[in-house]
XYZ file of C-alpha atoms in Angstrom:
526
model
C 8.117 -36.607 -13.544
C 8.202 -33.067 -12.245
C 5.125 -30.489 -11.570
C 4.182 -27.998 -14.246
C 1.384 -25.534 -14.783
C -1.311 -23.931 -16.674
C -0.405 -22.936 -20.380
C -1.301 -20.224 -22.489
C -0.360 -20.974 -26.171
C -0.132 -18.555 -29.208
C -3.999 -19.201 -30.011
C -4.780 -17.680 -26.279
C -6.304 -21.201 -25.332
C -5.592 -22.789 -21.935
C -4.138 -25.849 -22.547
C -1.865 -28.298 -20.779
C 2.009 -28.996 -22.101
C 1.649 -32.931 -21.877
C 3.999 -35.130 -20.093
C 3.310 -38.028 -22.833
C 5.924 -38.009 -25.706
C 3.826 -38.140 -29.496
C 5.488 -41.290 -30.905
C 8.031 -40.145 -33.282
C 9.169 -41.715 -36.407
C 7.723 -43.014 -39.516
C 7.537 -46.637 -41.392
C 9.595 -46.581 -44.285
C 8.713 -49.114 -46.927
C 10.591 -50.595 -50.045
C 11.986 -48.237 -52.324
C 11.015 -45.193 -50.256
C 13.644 -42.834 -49.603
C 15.188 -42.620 -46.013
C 13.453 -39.811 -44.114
C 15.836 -37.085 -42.489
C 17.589 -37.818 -39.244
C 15.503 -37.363 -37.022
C 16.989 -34.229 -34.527
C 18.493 -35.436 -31.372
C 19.755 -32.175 -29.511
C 17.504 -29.085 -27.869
C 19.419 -26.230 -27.288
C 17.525 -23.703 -24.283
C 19.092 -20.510 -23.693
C 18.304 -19.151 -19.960
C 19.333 -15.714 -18.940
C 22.357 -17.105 -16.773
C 24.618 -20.253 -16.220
C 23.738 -22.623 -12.966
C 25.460 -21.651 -10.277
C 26.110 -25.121 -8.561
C 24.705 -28.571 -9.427
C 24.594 -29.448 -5.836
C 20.905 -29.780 -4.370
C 21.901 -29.101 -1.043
C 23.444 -25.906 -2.420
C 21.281 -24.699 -4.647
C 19.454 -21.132 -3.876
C 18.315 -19.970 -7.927
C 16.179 -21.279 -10.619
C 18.879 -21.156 -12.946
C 20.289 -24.443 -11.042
C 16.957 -25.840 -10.330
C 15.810 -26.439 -13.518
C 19.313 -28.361 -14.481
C 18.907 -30.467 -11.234
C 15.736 -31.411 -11.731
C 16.965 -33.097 -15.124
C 20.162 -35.091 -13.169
C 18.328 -35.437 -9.581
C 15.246 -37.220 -8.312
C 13.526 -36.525 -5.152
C 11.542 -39.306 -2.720
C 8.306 -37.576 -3.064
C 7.327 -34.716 -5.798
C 5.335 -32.590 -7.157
C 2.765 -33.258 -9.815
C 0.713 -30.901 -12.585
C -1.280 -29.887 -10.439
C 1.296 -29.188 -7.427
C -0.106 -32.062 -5.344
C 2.319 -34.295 -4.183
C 3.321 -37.908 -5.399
C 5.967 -40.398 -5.521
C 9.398 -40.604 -7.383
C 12.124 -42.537 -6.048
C 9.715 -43.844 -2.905
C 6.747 -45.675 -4.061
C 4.943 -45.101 -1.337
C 4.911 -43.549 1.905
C 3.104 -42.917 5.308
C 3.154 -40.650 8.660
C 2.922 -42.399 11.885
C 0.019 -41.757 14.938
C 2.842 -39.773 16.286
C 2.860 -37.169 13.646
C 6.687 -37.082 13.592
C 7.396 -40.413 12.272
C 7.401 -40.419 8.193
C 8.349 -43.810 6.519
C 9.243 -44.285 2.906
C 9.266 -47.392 0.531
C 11.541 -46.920 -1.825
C 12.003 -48.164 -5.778
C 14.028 -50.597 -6.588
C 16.618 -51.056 -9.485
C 17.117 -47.552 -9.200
C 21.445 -46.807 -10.200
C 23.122 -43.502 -9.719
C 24.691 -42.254 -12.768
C 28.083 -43.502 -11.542
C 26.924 -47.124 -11.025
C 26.164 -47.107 -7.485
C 22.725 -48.382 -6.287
C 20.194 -46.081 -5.126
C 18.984 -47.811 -1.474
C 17.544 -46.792 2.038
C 21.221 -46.225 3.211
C 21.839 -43.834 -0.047
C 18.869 -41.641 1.553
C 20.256 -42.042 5.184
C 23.810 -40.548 3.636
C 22.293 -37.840 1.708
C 20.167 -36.184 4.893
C 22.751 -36.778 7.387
C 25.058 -34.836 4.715
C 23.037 -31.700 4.063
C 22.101 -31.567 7.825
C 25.562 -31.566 8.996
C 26.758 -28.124 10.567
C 30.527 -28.019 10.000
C 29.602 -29.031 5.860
C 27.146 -25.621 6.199
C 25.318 -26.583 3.231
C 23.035 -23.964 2.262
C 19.855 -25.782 2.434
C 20.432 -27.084 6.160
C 17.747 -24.720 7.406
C 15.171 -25.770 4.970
C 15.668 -29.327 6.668
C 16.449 -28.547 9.868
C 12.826 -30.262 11.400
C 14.499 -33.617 10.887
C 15.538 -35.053 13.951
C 17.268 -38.402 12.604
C 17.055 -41.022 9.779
C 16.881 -44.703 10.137
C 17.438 -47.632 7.900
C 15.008 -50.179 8.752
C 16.002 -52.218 5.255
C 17.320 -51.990 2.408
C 14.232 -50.445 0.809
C 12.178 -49.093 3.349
C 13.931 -45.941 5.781
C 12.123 -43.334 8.668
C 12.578 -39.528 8.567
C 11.383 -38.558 11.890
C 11.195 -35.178 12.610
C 11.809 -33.159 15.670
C 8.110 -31.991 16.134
C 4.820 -32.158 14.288
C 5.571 -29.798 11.268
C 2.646 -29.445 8.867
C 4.829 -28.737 5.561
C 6.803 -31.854 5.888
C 5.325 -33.089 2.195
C 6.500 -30.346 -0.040
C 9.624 -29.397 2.094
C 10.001 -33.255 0.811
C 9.633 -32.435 -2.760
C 11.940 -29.245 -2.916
C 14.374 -30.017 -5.460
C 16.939 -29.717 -2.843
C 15.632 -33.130 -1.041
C 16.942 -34.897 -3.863
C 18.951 -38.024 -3.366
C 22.840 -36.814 -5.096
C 25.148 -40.159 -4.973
C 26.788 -41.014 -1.461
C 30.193 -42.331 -3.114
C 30.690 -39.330 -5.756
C 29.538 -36.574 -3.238
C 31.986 -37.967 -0.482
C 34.743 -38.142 -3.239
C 34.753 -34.826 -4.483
C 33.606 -32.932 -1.132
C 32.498 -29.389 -1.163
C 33.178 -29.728 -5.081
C 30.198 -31.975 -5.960
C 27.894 -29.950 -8.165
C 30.642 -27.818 -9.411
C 31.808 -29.968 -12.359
C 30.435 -32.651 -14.973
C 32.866 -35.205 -13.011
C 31.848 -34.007 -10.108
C 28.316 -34.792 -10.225
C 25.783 -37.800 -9.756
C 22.206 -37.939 -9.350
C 19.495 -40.759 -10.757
C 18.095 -38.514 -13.150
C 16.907 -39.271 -16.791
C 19.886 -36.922 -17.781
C 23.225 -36.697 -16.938
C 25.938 -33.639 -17.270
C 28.814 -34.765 -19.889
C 30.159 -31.519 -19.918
C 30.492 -28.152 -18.108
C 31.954 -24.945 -19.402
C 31.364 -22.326 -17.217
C 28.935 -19.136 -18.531
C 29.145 -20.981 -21.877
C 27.094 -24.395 -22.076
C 25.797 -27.048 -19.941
C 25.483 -30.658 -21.581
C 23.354 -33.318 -21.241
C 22.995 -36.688 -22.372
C 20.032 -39.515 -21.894
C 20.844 -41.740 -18.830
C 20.398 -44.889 -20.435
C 20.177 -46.753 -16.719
C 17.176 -44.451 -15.940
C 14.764 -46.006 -13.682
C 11.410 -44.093 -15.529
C 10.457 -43.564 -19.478
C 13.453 -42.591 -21.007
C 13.130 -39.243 -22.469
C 12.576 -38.984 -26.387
C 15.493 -36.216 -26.782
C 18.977 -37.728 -26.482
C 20.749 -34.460 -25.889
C 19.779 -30.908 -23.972
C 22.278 -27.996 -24.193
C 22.347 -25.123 -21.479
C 23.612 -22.061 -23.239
C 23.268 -18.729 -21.231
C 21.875 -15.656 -22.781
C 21.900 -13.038 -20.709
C 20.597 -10.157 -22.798
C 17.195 -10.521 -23.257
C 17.289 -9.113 -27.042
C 20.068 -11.109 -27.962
C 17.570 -14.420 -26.293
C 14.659 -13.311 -28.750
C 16.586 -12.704 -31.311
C 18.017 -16.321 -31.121
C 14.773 -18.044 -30.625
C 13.766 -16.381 -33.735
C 16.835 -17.328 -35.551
C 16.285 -20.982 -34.721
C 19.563 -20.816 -33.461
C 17.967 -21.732 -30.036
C 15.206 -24.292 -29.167
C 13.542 -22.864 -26.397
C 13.878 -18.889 -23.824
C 12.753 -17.889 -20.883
C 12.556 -14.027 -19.283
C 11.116 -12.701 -22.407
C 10.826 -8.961 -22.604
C 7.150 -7.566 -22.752
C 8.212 -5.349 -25.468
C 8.948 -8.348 -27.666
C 6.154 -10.841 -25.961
C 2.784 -9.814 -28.327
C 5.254 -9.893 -31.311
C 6.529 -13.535 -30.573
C 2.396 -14.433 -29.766
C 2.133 -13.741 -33.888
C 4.926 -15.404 -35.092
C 3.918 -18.982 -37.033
C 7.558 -20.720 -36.486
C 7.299 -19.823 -32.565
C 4.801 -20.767 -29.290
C 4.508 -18.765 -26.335
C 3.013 -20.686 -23.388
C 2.130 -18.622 -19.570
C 1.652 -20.499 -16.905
C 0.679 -19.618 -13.215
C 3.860 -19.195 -10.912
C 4.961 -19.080 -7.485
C 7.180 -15.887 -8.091
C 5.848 -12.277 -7.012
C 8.024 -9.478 -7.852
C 8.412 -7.073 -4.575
C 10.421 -4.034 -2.849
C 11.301 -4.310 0.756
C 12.273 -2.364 3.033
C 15.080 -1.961 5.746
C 12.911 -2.157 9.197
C 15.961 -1.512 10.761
C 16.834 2.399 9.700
C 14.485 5.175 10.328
C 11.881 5.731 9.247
C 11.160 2.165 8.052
C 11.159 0.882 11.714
C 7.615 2.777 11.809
C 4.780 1.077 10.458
C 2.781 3.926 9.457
C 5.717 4.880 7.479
C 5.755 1.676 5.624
C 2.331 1.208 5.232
C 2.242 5.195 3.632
C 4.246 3.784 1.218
C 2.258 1.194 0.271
C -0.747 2.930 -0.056
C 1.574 5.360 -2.324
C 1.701 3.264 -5.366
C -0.635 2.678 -8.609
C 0.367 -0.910 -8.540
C -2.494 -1.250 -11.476
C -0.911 1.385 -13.783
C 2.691 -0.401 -13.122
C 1.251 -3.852 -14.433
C -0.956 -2.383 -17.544
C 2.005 -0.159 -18.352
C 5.046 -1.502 -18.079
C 4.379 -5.391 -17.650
C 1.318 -6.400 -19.837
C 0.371 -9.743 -20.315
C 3.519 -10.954 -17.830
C 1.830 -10.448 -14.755
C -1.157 -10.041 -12.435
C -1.824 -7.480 -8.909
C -0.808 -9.357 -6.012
C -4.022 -10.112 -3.641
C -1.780 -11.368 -0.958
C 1.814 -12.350 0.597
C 1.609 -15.337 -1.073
C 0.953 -16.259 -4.680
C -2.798 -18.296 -5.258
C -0.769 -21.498 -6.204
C 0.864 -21.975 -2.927
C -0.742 -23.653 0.082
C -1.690 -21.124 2.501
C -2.463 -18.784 -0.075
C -5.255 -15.964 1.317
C -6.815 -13.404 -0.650
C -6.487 -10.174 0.776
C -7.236 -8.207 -2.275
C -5.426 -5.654 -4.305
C -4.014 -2.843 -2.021
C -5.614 0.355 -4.312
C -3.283 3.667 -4.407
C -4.711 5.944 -1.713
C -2.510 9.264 -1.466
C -4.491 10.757 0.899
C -4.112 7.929 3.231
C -0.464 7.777 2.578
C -0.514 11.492 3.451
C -2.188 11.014 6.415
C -0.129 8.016 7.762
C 3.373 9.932 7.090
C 2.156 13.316 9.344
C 1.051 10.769 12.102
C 4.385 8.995 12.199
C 6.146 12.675 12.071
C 6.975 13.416 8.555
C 4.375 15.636 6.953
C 6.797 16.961 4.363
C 7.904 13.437 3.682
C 11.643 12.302 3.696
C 14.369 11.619 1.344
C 15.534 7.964 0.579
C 17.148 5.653 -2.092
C 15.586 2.668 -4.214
C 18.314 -0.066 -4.774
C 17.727 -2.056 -7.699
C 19.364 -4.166 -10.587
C 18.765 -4.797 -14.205
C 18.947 -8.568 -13.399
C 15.107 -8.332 -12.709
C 12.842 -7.633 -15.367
C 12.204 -4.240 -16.088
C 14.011 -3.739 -12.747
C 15.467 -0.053 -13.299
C 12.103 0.913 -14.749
C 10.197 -0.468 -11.652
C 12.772 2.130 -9.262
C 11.692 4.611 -11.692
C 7.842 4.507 -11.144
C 8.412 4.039 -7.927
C 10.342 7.009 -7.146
C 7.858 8.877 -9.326
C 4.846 7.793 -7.421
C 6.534 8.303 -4.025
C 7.306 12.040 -5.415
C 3.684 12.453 -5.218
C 3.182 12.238 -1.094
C 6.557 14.213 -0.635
C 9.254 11.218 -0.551
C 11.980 12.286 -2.180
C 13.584 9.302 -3.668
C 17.005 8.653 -5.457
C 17.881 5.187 -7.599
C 21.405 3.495 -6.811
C 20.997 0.992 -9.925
C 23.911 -2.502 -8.746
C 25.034 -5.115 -10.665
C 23.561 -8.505 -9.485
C 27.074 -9.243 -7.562
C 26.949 -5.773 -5.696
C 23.070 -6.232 -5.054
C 23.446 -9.937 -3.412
C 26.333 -8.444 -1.015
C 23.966 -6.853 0.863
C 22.163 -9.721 1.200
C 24.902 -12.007 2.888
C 23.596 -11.925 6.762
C 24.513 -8.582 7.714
C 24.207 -6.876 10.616
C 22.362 -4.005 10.400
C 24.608 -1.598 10.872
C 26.399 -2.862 8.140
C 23.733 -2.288 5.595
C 23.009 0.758 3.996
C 20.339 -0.144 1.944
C 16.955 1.052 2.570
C 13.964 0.241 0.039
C 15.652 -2.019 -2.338
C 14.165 -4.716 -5.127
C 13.508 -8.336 -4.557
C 11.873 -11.285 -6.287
C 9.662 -13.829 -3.876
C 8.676 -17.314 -4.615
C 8.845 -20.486 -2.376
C 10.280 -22.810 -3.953
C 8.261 -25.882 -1.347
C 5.040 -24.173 -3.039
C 3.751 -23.441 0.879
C 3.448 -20.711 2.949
C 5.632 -22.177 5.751
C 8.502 -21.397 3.223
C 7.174 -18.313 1.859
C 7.090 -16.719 4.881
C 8.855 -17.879 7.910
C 12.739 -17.548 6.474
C 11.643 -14.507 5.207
C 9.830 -12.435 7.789
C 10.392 -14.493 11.197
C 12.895 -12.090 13.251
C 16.615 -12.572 12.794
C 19.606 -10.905 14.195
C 21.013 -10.711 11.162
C 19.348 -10.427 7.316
C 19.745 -14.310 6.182
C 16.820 -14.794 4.122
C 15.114 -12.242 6.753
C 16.466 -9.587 3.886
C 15.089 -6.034 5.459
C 14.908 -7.128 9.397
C 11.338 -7.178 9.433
C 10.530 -7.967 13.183
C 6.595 -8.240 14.401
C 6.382 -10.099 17.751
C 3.172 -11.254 16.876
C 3.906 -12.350 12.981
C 6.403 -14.718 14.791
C 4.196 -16.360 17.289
C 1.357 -17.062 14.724
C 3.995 -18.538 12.389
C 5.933 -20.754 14.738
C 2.278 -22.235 15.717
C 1.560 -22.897 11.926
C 4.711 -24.539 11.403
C 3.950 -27.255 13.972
C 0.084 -27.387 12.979
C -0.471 -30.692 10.973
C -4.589 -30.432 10.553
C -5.351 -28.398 7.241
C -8.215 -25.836 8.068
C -5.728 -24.755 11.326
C -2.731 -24.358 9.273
C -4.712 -22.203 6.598
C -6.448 -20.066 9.541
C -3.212 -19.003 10.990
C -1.044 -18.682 7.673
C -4.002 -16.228 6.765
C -3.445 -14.383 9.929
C 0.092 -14.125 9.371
C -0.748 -12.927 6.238
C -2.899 -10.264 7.454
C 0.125 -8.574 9.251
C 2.743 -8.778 7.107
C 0.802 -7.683 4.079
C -1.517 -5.056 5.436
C -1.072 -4.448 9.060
C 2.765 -4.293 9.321
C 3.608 -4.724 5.806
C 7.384 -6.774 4.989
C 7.190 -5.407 1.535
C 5.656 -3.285 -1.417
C 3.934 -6.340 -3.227
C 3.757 -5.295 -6.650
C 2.332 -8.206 -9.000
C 2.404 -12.243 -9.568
C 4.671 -13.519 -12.149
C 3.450 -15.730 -14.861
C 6.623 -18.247 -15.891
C 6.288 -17.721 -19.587
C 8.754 -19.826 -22.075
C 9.048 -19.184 -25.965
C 9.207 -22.070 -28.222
C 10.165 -23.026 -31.706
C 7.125 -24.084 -32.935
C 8.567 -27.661 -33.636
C 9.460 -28.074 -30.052
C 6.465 -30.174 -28.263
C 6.017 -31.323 -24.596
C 8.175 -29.126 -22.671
C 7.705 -29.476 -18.857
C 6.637 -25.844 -17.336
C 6.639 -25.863 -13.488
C 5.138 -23.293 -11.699
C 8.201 -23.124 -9.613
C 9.440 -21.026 -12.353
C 11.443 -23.771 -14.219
C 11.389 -25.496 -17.793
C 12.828 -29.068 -17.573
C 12.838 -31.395 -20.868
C 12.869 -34.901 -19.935
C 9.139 -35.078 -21.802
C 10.688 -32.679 -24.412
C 10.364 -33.859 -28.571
C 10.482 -32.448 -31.704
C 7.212 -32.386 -34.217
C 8.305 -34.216 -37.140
């Protein structure tokens, strides 16, 4: 149903985790003995509990990949990222450019009993588009100018202008259809209980105890194949050793976030399967454009040129990850490779006397253990800033201290200055990996470190409207260009793979390279 990627398994051959179920069972014949019972629960331990099962709410991966089991979207991605239909059939954009029309499935039921139907979608985007509810995903669909009903199975999105990433803004996880009557029961509370929450999913949530488990069951009214395993069980891990140590326990099915000190050991085990597929995320540090000296270029782009971003993978992150070639990730649409951006200290040298600071400058490197290896990254980066006189000190936050900085401040009310941050757009395309993120802001909502480049925001607001393909990639490549190397947003470091351990009797998972493992393909080898 949903996208997934490339795999890697244990033997080191590429291979594909396949959305067909093996049929399970055997024939049992007279006077043979009853086989076992065959296993109808998978238990998957993330790193951390969802934070809201509301699409319109949702901002982490953690939620995503439990949405994506409950929810369905009208369009969606496929293993190969392209797009393709879920709850509409079909679909088609008018000579205007603005006018999208979908035909929708029928027989489709919400998990409460309510029909799925054009009016269901009308409901659901005049819901997360509404100012005074402030959903959090309003700006992601803020190009939609209206909805209308023209039956009961057919409805128009129609946008406000041309906008050339209409498709996969369509299949973000957060344009999926949640239930009219139990969203406008339980308010700003949908998503935040099992009660409390109704999608048309092939799973639905029974129960909900907070930081402890998640459970789902089959949705026996589900429109699609109905999924081999009756029952999937969210239980949070947040240590990574104590995850391993799990999996290799069998206490858990299936991890994610797996340490690379414990990844080439888990490749050799026979009981487990490691599989690595190609991902949207990047792993960066910004900066605050808004303090001296980081409102200099030169400054920024000394710092850049500072770091051995080779040595960091090969040392610290082998087998995990790859350089980063670009602002973008090769997956996503609008991807352009700008190659690998080589340590240079002399340049860096060079760049700091010419913006004033030939002794270099003291700073601090905010970071968080939440990201993998993320104290150690602060480390190597303060060593290798050392090196071309930056003096810099590490103010290591817990994950609720590190997002409070990152709640639309002003920027006089942020102290930080170079500070860790993962990347990823979640629509797959550059539209959404770079315009929240970069486009000038007064305050840092998405636009996390102020970044400001008159031009950056000109090219980008012309790519957003651009519908024709080679036009959109020209310009996203240009924007590109500036925020990467000319003007650079961030110290791009390296390209996560999304790599998920298995018990070895655990077949067909669904890896997306949106960073999340869904199960609704999932079954156990007999």
């Amino acid at each position: 149903m949903h996208g997934r990627g490339d795999l890697v398994g244990r033997s080191g051959r590429w291979c594909w985790l396949g959305l067909a179920c093996a049929a399970l069972g055997a024939a049992v014949g007279c006077g043979v003995a009853e086989p076992p019972e065959a296993r109808d629960t998978l238990v998957f331990a993330p790193p951390a509990d969802a934070t809201v099962l509301d699409p319109h709410n949702t901002t982490d991966s953690q939620s995503d990949q439990v949405i994506l089991m409950l929810f369905d979207t009208l369009i969606t991605f496929d293993v190969e990222m392209h797009i393709t239909g879920s709850l509409a059939e079909t679909w088609e954009v008018a000579e205007d450019r603005v006018t999208w029309t979908f035909y929708l499935r029928r027989g489709v039921t919400f998990h409460d009993g309510s029909a799925f139907d054009a009016e269901a979608v009308r409901a659901n985007f005049e819901r997360v588009l509404d100012p005074e509810q402030n959903h959090k995903r309003l700006p992601l669909f803020e190009m939609i100018d209206r909805v209308e009903v023209v039956d009961d199975y057919t409805v128009n999105i129609i946008t406000a202008y041309p906008f050339g990433a209409f498709e996969p803004t369509m299949a973000h996880v957060s344009a999926a259809i949640v239930s009219p009557a139990v969203a406008t029961a339980h308010g700003r509370t949908f998503g935040r209980s099992a009660e409390a929450t109704s999608g048309t999913g092939p799973y639905r949530v029974v129960r909900w105890t907070k930081d402890l488990e998640i459970v789902l069951e089959r949705f026996d009214g589900y429109w699609g194949e109905a999924p081999p395993i009756r029952r999937v069980e969210y239980r949070p891990i947040p240590e990574a050793v104590s995850r391993v140590i799990a999996l290799e326990a069998g206490d858990v099915d299936v991890i994610t976030h797996i340490p690379p000190t414990d990844l080439a050991r888990l490749q050799a085990e026979p009981g487990i399967d490691i599989y690595k597929a190609v991902s949207i995320g990047a792993q960066q540090f910004r900066f605050n454009h808004a303090k001296e000296p980081f409102d200099d270029p030169r400054v920024v782009q000394a710092i850049s040129y500072a770091i051995d971003r080779r040595a960091i993978v090969e040392n610290l992150m082998p087998g995990l990850v790859e350089v980063s070639t670009g602002a973008l990730t090769p997956i996503m649409r609008g991807y352009a490779d700008l190659g690998e951006i080589e340590q240079d200290q002399a340049k860096a040298r060079q760049l700091l006397a010419e913006a004033g600071y030939p002794d270099g400058f003291s700073t601090t490197i905010s970071t968080t253990p939440r990201y993998l290896m993320g104290v150690e990254l602060a480390e190597v980066l303060a060593a290798q800033l050392g090196q071309v006189g930056i003096r810099a000190e590490i103010d290591v936050l817990d994950w609720g201290s590190m997002v409070a900085f990152w709640e639309g401040l002003l920027p006089e009310n942020n102290p930080q200055e170079i500070f860790i941050m993962g990347a990823g757009a979640s629509t797959a395309d550059a539209d959404w990996g770079l315009r929240p993120i970069f486009m000038t802001h007064p305050t840092n909502e998405n636009n996390y470190g102020y970044y400001s480049n008159a031009e950056f925001d000109r090219v980008i607001q012309e790519a957003m409207r651009e519908t024709d393909a080679e036009a959109r990639q020209a310009l996203y490549r240009r924007a590109q260009e500036i925020v990467y190397l000319e003007d650079p947003g961030a110290i791009w470091l390296y390209d996560n793979y999304f790599i998920i351990g298995a018990r070895a009797d655990v077949t067909n998972i669904t890896q997306s390279p949106l960073g999340v493992a869904t199960f609704e393909r999932a079954a156990f080898r007999e």
